[in-house]
Amino acid sequence: MKAYTLTHLHQLPELTDLEMPTVKDDLALIQLTASALNHRDIWITKGLYPNIMLGAVMGADGCGMLNGQEYIINPGLAWGRNESFQSPEFRVLGVPDDGTFADFISIDRTYLYPKPDHLTSVQAAALPLAGVTAFRAIIKRAQLKTGEKVLISGIGGGVALMAMQYAIALGCEVFVTSGSDLKIAEAISLGAKAGYIYHDPDWPKKLLSDAGGVDVIIDGACGAGFNQLVKVCLPGARISFYGGTAGKIEGLNPQLIFWRQISILGSTMGSDADFKDMIDFVDKYRIVPVIDSILPFEAIPDGFKKLMSGEQFGKIVFQH
Ligand SMILES: NC(=O)c1ccc[n+]([C@@H]2O[C@H](COP(=O)([O-])OP(=O)(O)OC[C@H]3O[C@@H](n4cnc5c(N)ncnc54)[C@H](OP(=O)(O)O)[C@@H]3O)[C@@H](O)[C@H]2O)c1
């Protein structure tokens, strides 16, 4: 079969001929119909991820066929029994385990979920990693409630966009930040109230003047910009973050946090229950992931280049 494997660090994955995966015990052989990129795939090619294994098939997100039924694959393997945190065995599909950038994948049936009918294969492939990460961060950790005001940072990101769609589905007022006016305009066309350029040091003042502050913040960047997030928190606000694209949080003012009873919550991927609840939520509200581009399987390296450029708005998906 054909697969994109990580052959060298600091290079894009290479198209490789591999033996068909072995299928034993509870494993199922899935013929992949579509897959999608995540920032994680970029970190892996740069060597900035734990447990990197050269030669492994890349790709965490995928959707595929088994016995005439189409399934979404949960890429979070071996979460374990505790809903509060993942087990030491937890890992994400696609390096070191062989992933979804391939014709076939052999995977335990417990990670397969029937594709909701309202989604096409490519839309379903855009969902797993970003969908479950956003779901746990905003619904399970931040406990978002209907009618609350929410800020989602870096709205061009895959996880950020899913979080925005969940918040809009729940009837929340959504505000966003981005490095691009164009992406803010796109977010507003999808239902966001307003957006702010995160490079503008005065954006918190503008948000405070427009909205008075927010109840929930979802962030994937951290870095110096985290201090700006704290400024727009209403008393009792929850900040849930799942990534550190912009690096360490420095210079955080403790008074701003404890006096206003702010909760800062770290969140990673999601348990099997989170994944199931996410699929049910997407099904109930008929949510369709925002897709930036659909490329053929052979153009997977072009997808990497586009995500590295940061130009995307939504998921980059591959049709197999
Ligand atoms: N813990 C987990 O389970 C988990 C799961 C998924 C992802 N992550 C991490 O979360 C991050 C985002 O992942 P992704 O797949 O959604 O990435 P992505 O689709 O590549 O999006 C990254 C986004 O980050 C935003 N960004 C860049 N610099 C920023 C800044 N200074 N302030 C605010 N936003 C900034 C950009 O938004 P604009 O384009 O709007 O400027 C960009 O679109 C990555 O670091 C990833 O490794 C963690």
PDB file of C-alpha atoms in Angstrom, residues 23-222:
ATOM      1  CA  VAL A  23      -4.790  -7.624  11.298  1.00  0.00           C
ATOM      2  CA  LYS A  24      -5.191  -9.714  14.417  1.00  0.00           C
ATOM      3  CA  ASP A  25      -7.475 -10.124  17.466  1.00  0.00           C
ATOM      4  CA  ASP A  26      -9.703  -7.041  17.927  1.00  0.00           C
ATOM      5  CA  LEU A  27      -8.013  -5.044  15.169  1.00  0.00           C
ATOM      6  CA  ALA A  28      -9.936  -3.965  12.074  1.00  0.00           C
ATOM      7  CA  LEU A  29      -8.465  -3.170   8.660  1.00  0.00           C
ATOM      8  CA  ILE A  30      -9.849   0.199   7.554  1.00  0.00           C
ATOM      9  CA  GLN A  31      -9.570   1.487   3.997  1.00  0.00           C
ATOM     10  CA  LEU A  32      -9.008   5.208   4.520  1.00  0.00           C
ATOM     11  CA  THR A  33     -11.234   7.514   2.457  1.00  0.00           C
ATOM     12  CA  ALA A  34      -9.898  10.826   3.808  1.00  0.00           C
ATOM     13  CA  SER A  35      -7.377  12.206   6.304  1.00  0.00           C
ATOM     14  CA  ALA A  36      -6.469  15.648   7.656  1.00  0.00           C
ATOM     15  CA  LEU A  37      -3.514  17.652   8.931  1.00  0.00           C
ATOM     16  CA  ASN A  38      -2.908  19.020  12.414  1.00  0.00           C
ATOM     17  CA  HIS A  39      -0.210  21.287  13.767  1.00  0.00           C
ATOM     18  CA  ARG A  40       1.065  18.200  15.568  1.00  0.00           C
ATOM     19  CA  ASP A  41       2.187  16.779  12.205  1.00  0.00           C
ATOM     20  CA  ILE A  42       4.333  19.887  11.651  1.00  0.00           C
ATOM     21  CA  TRP A  43       5.867  19.668  15.146  1.00  0.00           C
ATOM     22  CA  ILE A  44       6.755  16.010  14.423  1.00  0.00           C
ATOM     23  CA  THR A  45       8.596  16.794  11.164  1.00  0.00           C
ATOM     24  CA  LYS A  46      10.584  19.427  13.100  1.00  0.00           C
ATOM     25  CA  GLY A  47      11.517  16.899  15.797  1.00  0.00           C
ATOM     26  CA  LEU A  48       9.546  18.907  18.381  1.00  0.00           C
ATOM     27  CA  TYR A  49       7.388  16.060  19.718  1.00  0.00           C
ATOM     28  CA  PRO A  50       8.013  13.173  22.142  1.00  0.00           C
ATOM     29  CA  ASN A  51       8.453   9.541  20.996  1.00  0.00           C
ATOM     30  CA  ILE A  52       9.221  10.323  17.356  1.00  0.00           C
ATOM     31  CA  MET A  53       9.888   7.147  15.365  1.00  0.00           C
ATOM     32  CA  LEU A  54      11.403   7.371  11.893  1.00  0.00           C
ATOM     33  CA  GLY A  55       9.679   5.133   9.354  1.00  0.00           C
ATOM     34  CA  ALA A  56       6.230   5.423  10.972  1.00  0.00           C
ATOM     35  CA  VAL A  57       3.192   6.450   8.932  1.00  0.00           C
ATOM     36  CA  MET A  58       2.138  10.029   9.764  1.00  0.00           C
ATOM     37  CA  GLY A  59      -1.380  11.395  10.281  1.00  0.00           C
ATOM     38  CA  ALA A  60      -3.740  11.438  13.272  1.00  0.00           C
ATOM     39  CA  ASP A  61      -7.037  12.282  11.573  1.00  0.00           C
ATOM     40  CA  GLY A  62      -8.895   9.870   9.344  1.00  0.00           C
ATOM     41  CA  CYS A  63     -12.144   8.431   8.157  1.00  0.00           C
ATOM     42  CA  GLY A  64     -12.511   5.092   6.372  1.00  0.00           C
ATOM     43  CA  MET A  65     -14.573   2.075   5.344  1.00  0.00           C
ATOM     44  CA  LEU A  66     -15.104  -1.260   7.069  1.00  0.00           C
ATOM     45  CA  ASN A  67     -17.675  -3.739   5.716  1.00  0.00           C
ATOM     46  CA  GLY A  68     -19.621  -1.060   3.826  1.00  0.00           C
ATOM     47  CA  GLN A  69     -19.903   1.308   6.837  1.00  0.00           C
ATOM     48  CA  GLU A  70     -17.887   4.511   7.135  1.00  0.00           C
ATOM     49  CA  TYR A  71     -16.161   5.285  10.449  1.00  0.00           C
ATOM     50  CA  ILE A  72     -14.368   8.200  12.106  1.00  0.00           C
ATOM     51  CA  ILE A  73     -11.206   7.146  13.941  1.00  0.00           C
ATOM     52  CA  ASN A  74     -10.522   8.382  17.487  1.00  0.00           C
ATOM     53  CA  PRO A  75      -6.780   9.235  17.390  1.00  0.00           C
ATOM     54  CA  GLY A  76      -6.391   9.262  21.191  1.00  0.00           C
ATOM     55  CA  LEU A  77      -5.062   5.795  22.067  1.00  0.00           C
ATOM     56  CA  ALA A  78      -5.045   4.227  25.567  1.00  0.00           C
ATOM     57  CA  TRP A  79      -6.532   7.176  27.488  1.00  0.00           C
ATOM     58  CA  GLY A  80      -7.109   4.887  30.466  1.00  0.00           C
ATOM     59  CA  ARG A  81      -9.785   4.771  33.175  1.00  0.00           C
ATOM     60  CA  ASN A  82      -9.483   8.187  34.756  1.00  0.00           C
ATOM     61  CA  GLU A  83     -11.625  10.811  33.014  1.00  0.00           C
ATOM     62  CA  SER A  84      -9.578  13.614  34.643  1.00  0.00           C
ATOM     63  CA  PHE A  85      -6.283  12.803  32.932  1.00  0.00           C
ATOM     64  CA  GLN A  86      -4.733  10.366  30.461  1.00  0.00           C
ATOM     65  CA  SER A  87      -2.718   7.260  31.400  1.00  0.00           C
ATOM     66  CA  PRO A  88       1.092   7.086  30.942  1.00  0.00           C
ATOM     67  CA  GLU A  89       0.400   4.816  27.918  1.00  0.00           C
ATOM     68  CA  PHE A  90      -1.653   7.523  26.179  1.00  0.00           C
ATOM     69  CA  ARG A  91      -0.470   8.435  22.679  1.00  0.00           C
ATOM     70  CA  VAL A  92      -1.815  10.007  19.515  1.00  0.00           C
ATOM     71  CA  LEU A  93      -2.234   8.078  16.295  1.00  0.00           C
ATOM     72  CA  GLY A  94       0.422   8.787  13.646  1.00  0.00           C
ATOM     73  CA  VAL A  95       4.001   8.420  14.988  1.00  0.00           C
ATOM     74  CA  PRO A  96       4.993   6.311  16.817  1.00  0.00           C
ATOM     75  CA  ASP A  97       1.879   4.224  15.907  1.00  0.00           C
ATOM     76  CA  ASP A  98       1.243   4.070  12.155  1.00  0.00           C
ATOM     77  CA  GLY A  99      -1.258   6.775  11.237  1.00  0.00           C
ATOM     78  CA  THR A 100      -3.802   7.812   8.649  1.00  0.00           C
ATOM     79  CA  PHE A 101      -1.718   9.132   5.720  1.00  0.00           C
ATOM     80  CA  ALA A 102      -1.995   5.701   4.062  1.00  0.00           C
ATOM     81  CA  ASP A 103      -4.297   3.533   1.968  1.00  0.00           C
ATOM     82  CA  PHE A 104      -5.102   1.308   4.984  1.00  0.00           C
ATOM     83  CA  ILE A 105      -4.768   1.323   8.755  1.00  0.00           C
ATOM     84  CA  SER A 106      -5.109  -1.518  11.231  1.00  0.00           C
ATOM     85  CA  ILE A 107      -6.783  -0.258  14.410  1.00  0.00           C
ATOM     86  CA  ASP A 108      -8.619  -1.519  17.476  1.00  0.00           C
ATOM     87  CA  ARG A 109     -12.391  -1.438  16.875  1.00  0.00           C
ATOM     88  CA  THR A 110     -12.952   0.538  20.089  1.00  0.00           C
ATOM     89  CA  TYR A 111     -11.531   3.595  18.290  1.00  0.00           C
ATOM     90  CA  LEU A 112     -14.114   3.456  15.486  1.00  0.00           C
ATOM     91  CA  TYR A 113     -17.274   5.603  15.548  1.00  0.00           C
ATOM     92  CA  PRO A 114     -19.915   5.544  12.779  1.00  0.00           C
ATOM     93  CA  LYS A 115     -19.677   8.699  10.660  1.00  0.00           C
ATOM     94  CA  PRO A 116     -22.623  11.074  11.298  1.00  0.00           C
ATOM     95  CA  ASP A 117     -24.865  11.121   8.200  1.00  0.00           C
ATOM     96  CA  HIS A 118     -24.704  14.899   7.708  1.00  0.00           C
ATOM     97  CA  LEU A 119     -20.918  14.800   7.129  1.00  0.00           C
ATOM     98  CA  THR A 120     -19.090  13.814   3.951  1.00  0.00           C
ATOM     99  CA  SER A 121     -15.918  11.726   4.237  1.00  0.00           C
ATOM    100  CA  VAL A 122     -13.656  14.763   4.019  1.00  0.00           C
ATOM    101  CA  GLN A 123     -15.716  16.709   6.566  1.00  0.00           C
ATOM    102  CA  ALA A 124     -15.611  13.737   8.933  1.00  0.00           C
ATOM    103  CA  ALA A 125     -11.826  13.395   8.507  1.00  0.00           C
ATOM    104  CA  ALA A 126     -11.448  17.052   9.554  1.00  0.00           C
ATOM    105  CA  LEU A 127     -13.105  16.358  12.891  1.00  0.00           C
ATOM    106  CA  PRO A 128     -11.212  13.929  15.190  1.00  0.00           C
ATOM    107  CA  LEU A 129      -8.163  15.596  16.774  1.00  0.00           C
ATOM    108  CA  ALA A 130      -9.264  19.239  16.611  1.00  0.00           C
ATOM    109  CA  GLY A 131     -12.851  18.266  17.401  1.00  0.00           C
ATOM    110  CA  VAL A 132     -12.105  16.335  20.581  1.00  0.00           C
ATOM    111  CA  THR A 133      -9.443  18.799  21.788  1.00  0.00           C
ATOM    112  CA  ALA A 134     -11.833  21.732  21.384  1.00  0.00           C
ATOM    113  CA  PHE A 135     -14.702  19.762  22.961  1.00  0.00           C
ATOM    114  CA  ARG A 136     -12.809  18.844  26.115  1.00  0.00           C
ATOM    115  CA  ALA A 137     -11.279  22.339  26.423  1.00  0.00           C
ATOM    116  CA  ILE A 138     -14.510  24.302  26.060  1.00  0.00           C
ATOM    117  CA  ILE A 139     -17.326  21.975  27.087  1.00  0.00           C
ATOM    118  CA  LYS A 140     -15.767  19.627  29.665  1.00  0.00           C
ATOM    119  CA  ARG A 141     -13.011  21.778  31.202  1.00  0.00           C
ATOM    120  CA  ALA A 142     -14.415  25.327  30.856  1.00  0.00           C
ATOM    121  CA  GLN A 143     -18.024  24.099  31.338  1.00  0.00           C
ATOM    122  CA  LEU A 144     -19.343  26.605  28.815  1.00  0.00           C
ATOM    123  CA  LYS A 145     -23.001  27.510  29.316  1.00  0.00           C
ATOM    124  CA  THR A 146     -25.580  28.891  26.901  1.00  0.00           C
ATOM    125  CA  GLY A 147     -25.546  32.682  26.769  1.00  0.00           C
ATOM    126  CA  GLU A 148     -22.002  33.150  28.084  1.00  0.00           C
ATOM    127  CA  LYS A 149     -19.464  35.392  26.377  1.00  0.00           C
ATOM    128  CA  VAL A 150     -16.471  33.536  24.933  1.00  0.00           C
ATOM    129  CA  LEU A 151     -13.131  34.614  23.456  1.00  0.00           C
ATOM    130  CA  ILE A 152     -11.318  32.214  21.122  1.00  0.00           C
ATOM    131  CA  SER A 153      -7.727  33.158  20.302  1.00  0.00           C
ATOM    132  CA  GLY A 154      -5.972  32.492  16.961  1.00  0.00           C
ATOM    133  CA  ILE A 155      -9.196  31.736  15.119  1.00  0.00           C
ATOM    134  CA  GLY A 156      -7.372  30.491  12.004  1.00  0.00           C
ATOM    135  CA  GLY A 157      -6.410  27.334  13.914  1.00  0.00           C
ATOM    136  CA  GLY A 158      -8.185  24.007  13.516  1.00  0.00           C
ATOM    137  CA  VAL A 159      -8.950  23.588  17.236  1.00  0.00           C
ATOM    138  CA  ALA A 160      -9.935  27.251  17.618  1.00  0.00           C
ATOM    139  CA  LEU A 161     -12.491  27.041  14.815  1.00  0.00           C
ATOM    140  CA  MET A 162     -14.094  23.912  16.238  1.00  0.00           C
ATOM    141  CA  ALA A 163     -14.347  25.614  19.651  1.00  0.00           C
ATOM    142  CA  MET A 164     -16.029  28.596  17.993  1.00  0.00           C
ATOM    143  CA  GLN A 165     -18.548  26.347  16.256  1.00  0.00           C
ATOM    144  CA  TYR A 166     -19.448  24.578  19.535  1.00  0.00           C
ATOM    145  CA  ALA A 167     -19.894  27.930  21.316  1.00  0.00           C
ATOM    146  CA  ILE A 168     -22.118  29.306  18.544  1.00  0.00           C
ATOM    147  CA  ALA A 169     -24.168  26.080  18.569  1.00  0.00           C
ATOM    148  CA  LEU A 170     -24.756  26.594  22.314  1.00  0.00           C
ATOM    149  CA  GLY A 171     -25.995  30.147  21.729  1.00  0.00           C
ATOM    150  CA  CYS A 172     -22.949  31.925  23.178  1.00  0.00           C
ATOM    151  CA  GLU A 173     -21.598  35.320  22.117  1.00  0.00           C
ATOM    152  CA  VAL A 174     -18.237  34.619  20.499  1.00  0.00           C
ATOM    153  CA  PHE A 175     -15.294  37.003  20.106  1.00  0.00           C
ATOM    154  CA  VAL A 176     -12.059  36.017  18.376  1.00  0.00           C
ATOM    155  CA  THR A 177      -8.460  37.124  17.894  1.00  0.00           C
ATOM    156  CA  SER A 178      -6.283  36.491  14.868  1.00  0.00           C
ATOM    157  CA  GLY A 179      -3.152  37.711  13.110  1.00  0.00           C
ATOM    158  CA  SER A 180      -5.246  38.390  10.007  1.00  0.00           C
ATOM    159  CA  ASP A 181      -8.154  40.758   9.248  1.00  0.00           C
ATOM    160  CA  LEU A 182      -9.319  38.349   6.565  1.00  0.00           C
ATOM    161  CA  LYS A 183      -9.643  35.483   9.069  1.00  0.00           C
ATOM    162  CA  ILE A 184     -11.552  37.758  11.467  1.00  0.00           C
ATOM    163  CA  ALA A 185     -13.953  38.646   8.649  1.00  0.00           C
ATOM    164  CA  GLU A 186     -14.431  34.925   7.891  1.00  0.00           C
ATOM    165  CA  ALA A 187     -15.103  34.185  11.574  1.00  0.00           C
ATOM    166  CA  ILE A 188     -17.711  36.975  11.681  1.00  0.00           C
ATOM    167  CA  SER A 189     -19.359  35.510   8.572  1.00  0.00           C
ATOM    168  CA  LEU A 190     -19.627  32.209  10.504  1.00  0.00           C
ATOM    169  CA  GLY A 191     -21.331  33.887  13.478  1.00  0.00           C
ATOM    170  CA  ALA A 192     -18.632  35.547  15.647  1.00  0.00           C
ATOM    171  CA  LYS A 193     -19.644  38.969  17.072  1.00  0.00           C
ATOM    172  CA  ALA A 194     -16.279  40.709  16.591  1.00  0.00           C
ATOM    173  CA  GLY A 195     -12.564  40.061  16.239  1.00  0.00           C
ATOM    174  CA  TYR A 196      -9.278  41.705  17.173  1.00  0.00           C
ATOM    175  CA  ILE A 197      -5.738  41.521  15.802  1.00  0.00           C
ATOM    176  CA  TYR A 198      -3.594  39.968  18.549  1.00  0.00           C
ATOM    177  CA  HIS A 199      -0.518  41.986  17.431  1.00  0.00           C
ATOM    178  CA  ASP A 200      -2.366  45.194  18.383  1.00  0.00           C
ATOM    179  CA  PRO A 201      -1.414  45.868  22.033  1.00  0.00           C
ATOM    180  CA  ASP A 202      -4.712  47.732  22.547  1.00  0.00           C
ATOM    181  CA  TRP A 203      -7.008  44.868  21.527  1.00  0.00           C
ATOM    182  CA  PRO A 204      -8.079  44.088  25.127  1.00  0.00           C
ATOM    183  CA  LYS A 205      -9.315  47.696  25.539  1.00  0.00           C
ATOM    184  CA  LYS A 206     -11.358  47.347  22.359  1.00  0.00           C
ATOM    185  CA  LEU A 207     -12.919  44.078  23.519  1.00  0.00           C
ATOM    186  CA  LEU A 208     -13.696  45.543  26.953  1.00  0.00           C
ATOM    187  CA  SER A 209     -15.375  48.500  25.283  1.00  0.00           C
ATOM    188  CA  ASP A 210     -17.384  46.221  22.901  1.00  0.00           C
ATOM    189  CA  ALA A 211     -18.337  43.424  25.285  1.00  0.00           C
ATOM    190  CA  GLY A 212     -17.363  44.409  28.840  1.00  0.00           C
ATOM    191  CA  GLY A 213     -15.295  41.195  29.189  1.00  0.00           C
ATOM    192  CA  VAL A 214     -15.772  37.443  28.701  1.00  0.00           C
ATOM    193  CA  ASP A 215     -16.729  34.442  30.833  1.00  0.00           C
ATOM    194  CA  VAL A 216     -14.633  31.846  28.980  1.00  0.00           C
ATOM    195  CA  ILE A 217     -11.389  32.019  26.974  1.00  0.00           C
ATOM    196  CA  ILE A 218     -10.041  29.215  24.792  1.00  0.00           C
ATOM    197  CA  ASP A 219      -6.366  29.610  23.894  1.00  0.00           C
ATOM    198  CA  GLY A 220      -3.825  27.537  21.990  1.00  0.00           C
ATOM    199  CA  ALA A 221      -0.960  30.036  21.879  1.00  0.00           C
ATOM    200  CA  CYS A 222       0.016  31.153  25.429  1.00  0.00           C
TER     201      CYS A 222
END
